[in-house]
Amino acid sequence: MMPPEKLETPDERMRRLITGQFNKVLPRRFYKAVEVSDNNSIFLDGKAIKTPLKSNLRLPTKALAQAVAAEWQAQKDVIDPETMPLTKLANTAIDRATAEHQIIVDEITQYAGSDMVCYFAEGPRELISRQQQHWQPVHDWVVEKLYATFRKGAGITHITQPPETLESIRLHVAQFDPWQLTAVYVLTTLTGSALLSLMLQASAINPEDAWKAAHVDEDFQIEQWGEDDEAVRRRAWRKREYDGLAGFFDLLKVG
């Protein structure tokens, strides 16, 4: 029904959208009824949906299964995968995140090794103050909950993080199931911060505060110089993706 999923970052998908690579013929809607089974599988006219790699599309919670079913029900004349973010995440979790668990754990750990919240500005003072306000709570949480201390610096010079710090992150992420791992990975690539993503996964920060923390620099620049129409559209798209990911975490926690 859909092409095989890969762990595509939101920015990669955005570039494909901008360059028109999604301008292709979409399959027509071929079903009438969408149902959720007792084991949280999705059925179309009585037939179970398969992932691109032919596994059953079975969800870990009833709430997530109902949300995925709602995406399929919402399709009109054609089936457009770009309007089905939860289905795409589910396909990735089932088809890729199990088989490539260690690879994804390593990639999230690598992101943490150059995490955005460790790179403070050299000026102006107001921007530094805002970064401190939004980012220091992230560092405090990581120390308290993950027993890891990240080095911080000013400017763009690479900061080499202590091996034991990154090992703490690796061990924490390695405990995630494929569903949590998929959401954390995609959220990390979207925000530029593995540490913020881990806080969101743990419900240690609310989504709006995490969004603000991820966009301190961008918001400051907008205040100074404004933004063009393309930047507005890009930010709105990213916010929709972000809200969907934050909602995905919630749906995983509801039975």
GROMACS .gro file of C-alpha atoms in nm:
model
  255
    1MET     CA    1   0.000   0.000   0.000
    2MET     CA    2   0.289   0.234   0.080
    3PRO     CA    3   0.658   0.230  -0.013
    4PRO     CA    4   0.895   0.078   0.244
    5GLU     CA    5   0.976   0.316   0.527
    6LYS     CA    6   1.324   0.426   0.623
    7LEU     CA    7   1.437   0.643   0.909
    8GLU     CA    8   1.397   0.965   0.715
    9THR     CA    9   1.448   1.285   0.910
   10PRO     CA   10   1.182   1.558   0.897
   11ASP     CA   11   1.426   1.788   0.715
   12GLU     CA   12   1.486   1.524   0.447
   13ARG     CA   13   1.113   1.484   0.401
   14MET     CA   14   1.067   1.861   0.388
   15ARG     CA   15   1.329   1.889   0.113
   16ARG     CA   16   1.150   1.621  -0.087
   17LEU     CA   17   0.824   1.808  -0.045
   18ILE     CA   18   0.979   2.137  -0.156
   19THR     CA   19   1.145   1.983  -0.462
   20GLY     CA   20   0.820   1.817  -0.567
   21GLN     CA   21   0.935   1.460  -0.525
   22PHE     CA   22   0.597   1.373  -0.376
   23ASN     CA   23   0.416   1.492  -0.687
   24LYS     CA   24   0.317   1.143  -0.793
   25VAL     CA   25  -0.004   0.955  -0.848
   26LEU     CA   26  -0.151   0.846  -0.514
   27PRO     CA   27  -0.346   0.520  -0.477
   28ARG     CA   28  -0.721   0.558  -0.469
   29ARG     CA   29  -0.909   0.477  -0.153
   30PHE     CA   30  -1.031   0.121  -0.205
   31TYR     CA   31  -1.205   0.047   0.127
   32LYS     CA   32  -1.521   0.153   0.306
   33ALA     CA   33  -1.489   0.037   0.668
   34VAL     CA   34  -1.196   0.092   0.908
   35GLU     CA   35  -1.197  -0.110   1.229
   36VAL     CA   36  -0.969  -0.170   1.527
   37SER     CA   37  -0.946  -0.533   1.644
   38ASP     CA   38  -0.923  -0.657   2.001
   39ASN     CA   39  -0.544  -0.693   1.964
   40ASN     CA   40  -0.508  -0.336   1.828
   41SER     CA   41  -0.461  -0.429   1.464
   42ILE     CA   42  -0.624  -0.217   1.192
   43PHE     CA   43  -0.865  -0.374   0.944
   44LEU     CA   44  -0.991  -0.234   0.615
   45ASP     CA   45  -1.314  -0.403   0.508
   46GLY     CA   46  -1.223  -0.696   0.731
   47LYS     CA   47  -0.866  -0.736   0.602
   48ALA     CA   48  -0.568  -0.658   0.826
   49ILE     CA   49  -0.340  -0.376   0.711
   50LYS     CA   50   0.018  -0.480   0.648
   51THR     CA   51   0.328  -0.267   0.689
   52PRO     CA   52   0.550  -0.211   0.383
   53LEU     CA   53   0.757  -0.515   0.490
   54LYS     CA   54   0.440  -0.724   0.527
   55SER     CA   55   0.405  -0.736   0.904
   56ASN     CA   56   0.067  -0.680   1.065
   57LEU     CA   57   0.005  -0.315   1.154
   58ARG     CA   58  -0.052  -0.392   1.521
   59LEU     CA   59  -0.028  -0.107   1.770
   60PRO     CA   60   0.088  -0.128   2.133
   61THR     CA   61  -0.208   0.064   2.282
   62LYS     CA   62  -0.576   0.098   2.201
   63ALA     CA   63  -0.546   0.477   2.197
   64LEU     CA   64  -0.273   0.469   1.932
   65ALA     CA   65  -0.462   0.209   1.728
   66GLN     CA   66  -0.772   0.428   1.726
   67ALA     CA   67  -0.565   0.732   1.624
   68VAL     CA   68  -0.405   0.539   1.337
   69ALA     CA   69  -0.745   0.409   1.230
   70ALA     CA   70  -0.873   0.767   1.228
   71GLU     CA   71  -0.598   0.859   0.980
   72TRP     CA   72  -0.715   0.585   0.744
   73GLN     CA   73  -1.078   0.684   0.789
   74ALA     CA   74  -0.992   1.047   0.710
   75GLN     CA   75  -0.860   0.960   0.363
   76LYS     CA   76  -1.099   1.073   0.092
   77ASP     CA   77  -1.059   0.981  -0.273
   78VAL     CA   78  -0.691   0.889  -0.248
   79ILE     CA   79  -0.451   0.761   0.020
   80ASP     CA   80  -0.193   1.027   0.096
   81PRO     CA   81   0.087   0.907   0.331
   82GLU     CA   82   0.184   1.267   0.406
   83THR     CA   83  -0.144   1.313   0.593
   84MET     CA   84  -0.084   0.996   0.798
   85PRO     CA   85   0.212   1.072   1.030
   86LEU     CA   86   0.112   0.821   1.297
   87THR     CA   87   0.085   0.543   1.039
   88LYS     CA   88   0.430   0.630   0.906
   89LEU     CA   89   0.578   0.624   1.257
   90ALA     CA   90   0.408   0.290   1.326
   91ASN     CA   91   0.542   0.139   1.005
   92THR     CA   92   0.893   0.255   1.093
   93ALA     CA   93   0.869   0.122   1.449
   94ILE     CA   94   0.754  -0.222   1.329
   95ASP     CA   95   0.967  -0.260   1.016
   96ARG     CA   96   1.290  -0.082   1.105
   97ALA     CA   97   1.330   0.007   1.472
   98THR     CA   98   1.333  -0.356   1.589
   99ALA     CA   99   1.589  -0.482   1.339
  100GLU     CA  100   1.801  -0.167   1.359
  101HIS     CA  101   1.760  -0.098   1.730
  102GLN     CA  102   2.131  -0.067   1.809
  103ILE     CA  103   2.198   0.149   1.503
  104ILE     CA  104   1.928   0.395   1.609
  105VAL     CA  105   2.051   0.396   1.969
  106ASP     CA  106   2.399   0.483   1.842
  107GLU     CA  107   2.265   0.763   1.621
  108ILE     CA  108   2.069   0.923   1.906
  109THR     CA  109   2.381   0.901   2.123
  110GLN     CA  110   2.583   1.071   1.848
  111TYR     CA  111   2.328   1.352   1.834
  112ALA     CA  112   2.364   1.393   2.211
  113GLY     CA  113   2.739   1.423   2.162
  114SER     CA  114   2.686   1.751   1.976
  115ASP     CA  115   2.358   1.851   2.135
  116MET     CA  116   2.227   2.199   2.058
  117VAL     CA  117   2.172   2.286   2.425
  118CYS     CA  118   2.547   2.263   2.494
  119TYR     CA  119   2.639   2.541   2.248
  120PHE     CA  120   2.566   2.881   2.395
  121ALA     CA  121   2.602   3.204   2.200
  122GLU     CA  122   2.896   3.439   2.248
  123GLY     CA  123   2.652   3.732   2.244
  124PRO     CA  124   2.444   3.938   2.268
  125ARG     CA  125   2.377   3.919   2.641
  126GLU     CA  126   1.998   3.895   2.599
  127LEU     CA  127   2.027   3.585   2.381
  128ILE     CA  128   2.268   3.420   2.625
  129SER     CA  129   2.023   3.492   2.907
  130ARG     CA  130   1.738   3.329   2.715
  131GLN     CA  131   1.948   3.024   2.635
  132GLN     CA  132   2.040   2.990   3.000
  133GLN     CA  133   1.674   3.018   3.101
  134HIS     CA  134   1.558   2.746   2.861
  135TRP     CA  135   1.859   2.515   2.849
  136GLN     CA  136   1.990   2.498   3.205
  137PRO     CA  137   1.680   2.303   3.321
  138VAL     CA  138   1.766   2.044   3.055
  139HIS     CA  139   2.116   2.003   3.196
  140ASP     CA  140   1.980   1.986   3.550
  141TRP     CA  141   1.737   1.709   3.454
  142VAL     CA  142   2.007   1.509   3.276
  143VAL     CA  143   2.229   1.525   3.584
  144GLU     CA  144   1.947   1.431   3.821
  145LYS     CA  145   1.777   1.157   3.618
  146LEU     CA  146   2.046   1.020   3.385
  147TYR     CA  147   2.350   1.085   3.604
  148ALA     CA  148   2.525   1.252   3.312
  149THR     CA  149   2.700   1.587   3.299
  150PHE     CA  150   2.743   1.756   2.962
  151ARG     CA  151   3.015   2.011   2.897
  152LYS     CA  152   2.895   2.350   2.777
  153GLY     CA  153   3.071   2.610   2.568
  154ALA     CA  154   3.029   2.935   2.376
  155GLY     CA  155   3.047   2.953   1.998
  156ILE     CA  156   3.051   2.673   1.742
  157THR     CA  157   3.380   2.500   1.829
  158HIS     CA  158   3.311   2.129   1.882
  159ILE     CA  159   3.282   2.022   2.244
  160THR     CA  160   3.407   1.672   2.318
  161GLN     CA  161   3.173   1.518   2.572
  162PRO     CA  162   3.302   1.278   2.841
  163PRO     CA  163   3.275   0.912   2.733
  164GLU     CA  164   3.094   0.824   3.054
  165THR     CA  165   2.833   1.092   2.981
  166LEU     CA  166   2.756   0.952   2.638
  167GLU     CA  167   2.755   0.598   2.778
  168SER     CA  168   2.486   0.704   3.026
  169ILE     CA  169   2.274   0.832   2.737
  170ARG     CA  170   2.335   0.516   2.536
  171LEU     CA  171   2.229   0.289   2.821
  172HIS     CA  172   1.916   0.496   2.883
  173VAL     CA  173   1.809   0.499   2.519
  174ALA     CA  174   1.886   0.129   2.475
  175GLN     CA  175   1.599   0.050   2.715
  176PHE     CA  176   1.338   0.200   2.484
  177ASP     CA  177   1.102  -0.020   2.290
  178PRO     CA  178   1.081   0.031   1.911
  179TRP     CA  179   0.790   0.274   1.948
  180GLN     CA  180   0.961   0.504   2.194
  181LEU     CA  181   1.289   0.476   2.004
  182THR     CA  182   1.131   0.579   1.674
  183ALA     CA  183   0.962   0.884   1.823
  184VAL     CA  184   1.275   0.996   2.011
  185TYR     CA  185   1.488   0.959   1.698
  186VAL     CA  186   1.259   1.158   1.472
  187LEU     CA  187   1.202   1.421   1.739
  188THR     CA  188   1.578   1.453   1.789
  189THR     CA  189   1.636   1.521   1.420
  190LEU     CA  190   1.349   1.770   1.420
  191THR     CA  191   1.462   1.974   1.723
  192GLY     CA  192   1.837   1.928   1.705
  193SER     CA  193   1.842   1.809   2.065
  194ALA     CA  194   1.846   1.451   2.187
  195LEU     CA  195   1.833   1.576   2.547
  196LEU     CA  196   1.513   1.775   2.493
  197SER     CA  197   1.363   1.472   2.317
  198LEU     CA  198   1.447   1.248   2.611
  199MET     CA  199   1.283   1.494   2.849
  200LEU     CA  200   0.969   1.492   2.638
  201GLN     CA  201   0.965   1.113   2.629
  202ALA     CA  202   0.987   1.113   3.009
  203SER     CA  203   0.713   1.378   3.045
  204ALA     CA  204   0.969   1.592   3.228
  205ILE     CA  205   0.890   1.899   3.018
  206ASN     CA  206   0.568   2.008   2.850
  207PRO     CA  207   0.569   2.020   2.469
  208GLU     CA  208   0.531   2.398   2.442
  209ASP     CA  209   0.828   2.464   2.670
  210ALA     CA  210   1.036   2.212   2.479
  211TRP     CA  211   0.943   2.380   2.149
  212LYS     CA  212   1.051   2.718   2.289
  213ALA     CA  213   1.378   2.570   2.414
  214ALA     CA  214   1.449   2.423   2.071
  215HIS     CA  215   1.388   2.759   1.901
  216VAL     CA  216   1.553   3.012   2.131
  217ASP     CA  217   1.804   3.122   1.866
  218GLU     CA  218   1.548   3.127   1.584
  219ASP     CA  219   1.296   3.324   1.786
  220PHE     CA  220   1.559   3.579   1.881
  221GLN     CA  221   1.661   3.626   1.518
  222ILE     CA  222   1.297   3.668   1.414
  223GLU     CA  223   1.255   3.942   1.673
  224GLN     CA  224   1.558   4.121   1.535
  225TRP     CA  225   1.512   4.076   1.161
  226GLY     CA  226   1.166   3.931   1.095
  227GLU     CA  227   1.106   3.627   0.874
  228ASP     CA  228   1.008   3.567   0.513
  229ASP     CA  229   0.708   3.373   0.385
  230GLU     CA  230   0.906   3.058   0.315
  231ALA     CA  231   1.046   3.056   0.667
  232VAL     CA  232   0.693   3.096   0.806
  233ARG     CA  233   0.570   2.798   0.601
  234ARG     CA  234   0.868   2.586   0.699
  235ARG     CA  235   0.823   2.661   1.068
  236ALA     CA  236   0.450   2.585   1.052
  237TRP     CA  237   0.525   2.251   0.886
  238ARG     CA  238   0.784   2.166   1.150
  239LYS     CA  239   0.540   2.259   1.427
  240ARG     CA  240   0.278   2.022   1.286
  241GLU     CA  241   0.537   1.743   1.275
  242TYR     CA  242   0.645   1.827   1.629
  243ASP     CA  243   0.292   1.830   1.769
  244GLY     CA  244   0.228   1.490   1.612
  245LEU     CA  245   0.537   1.344   1.776
  246ALA     CA  246   0.448   1.488   2.115
  247GLY     CA  247   0.102   1.337   2.077
  248PHE     CA  248   0.257   1.003   1.980
  249PHE     CA  249   0.426   0.982   2.321
  250ASP     CA  250   0.092   1.044   2.491
  251LEU     CA  251  -0.082   0.776   2.288
  252LEU     CA  252   0.185   0.522   2.385
  253LYS     CA  253   0.106   0.581   2.753
  254VAL     CA  254  -0.270   0.528   2.725
  255GLY     CA  255  -0.388   0.168   2.733
   0.00000   0.00000   0.00000
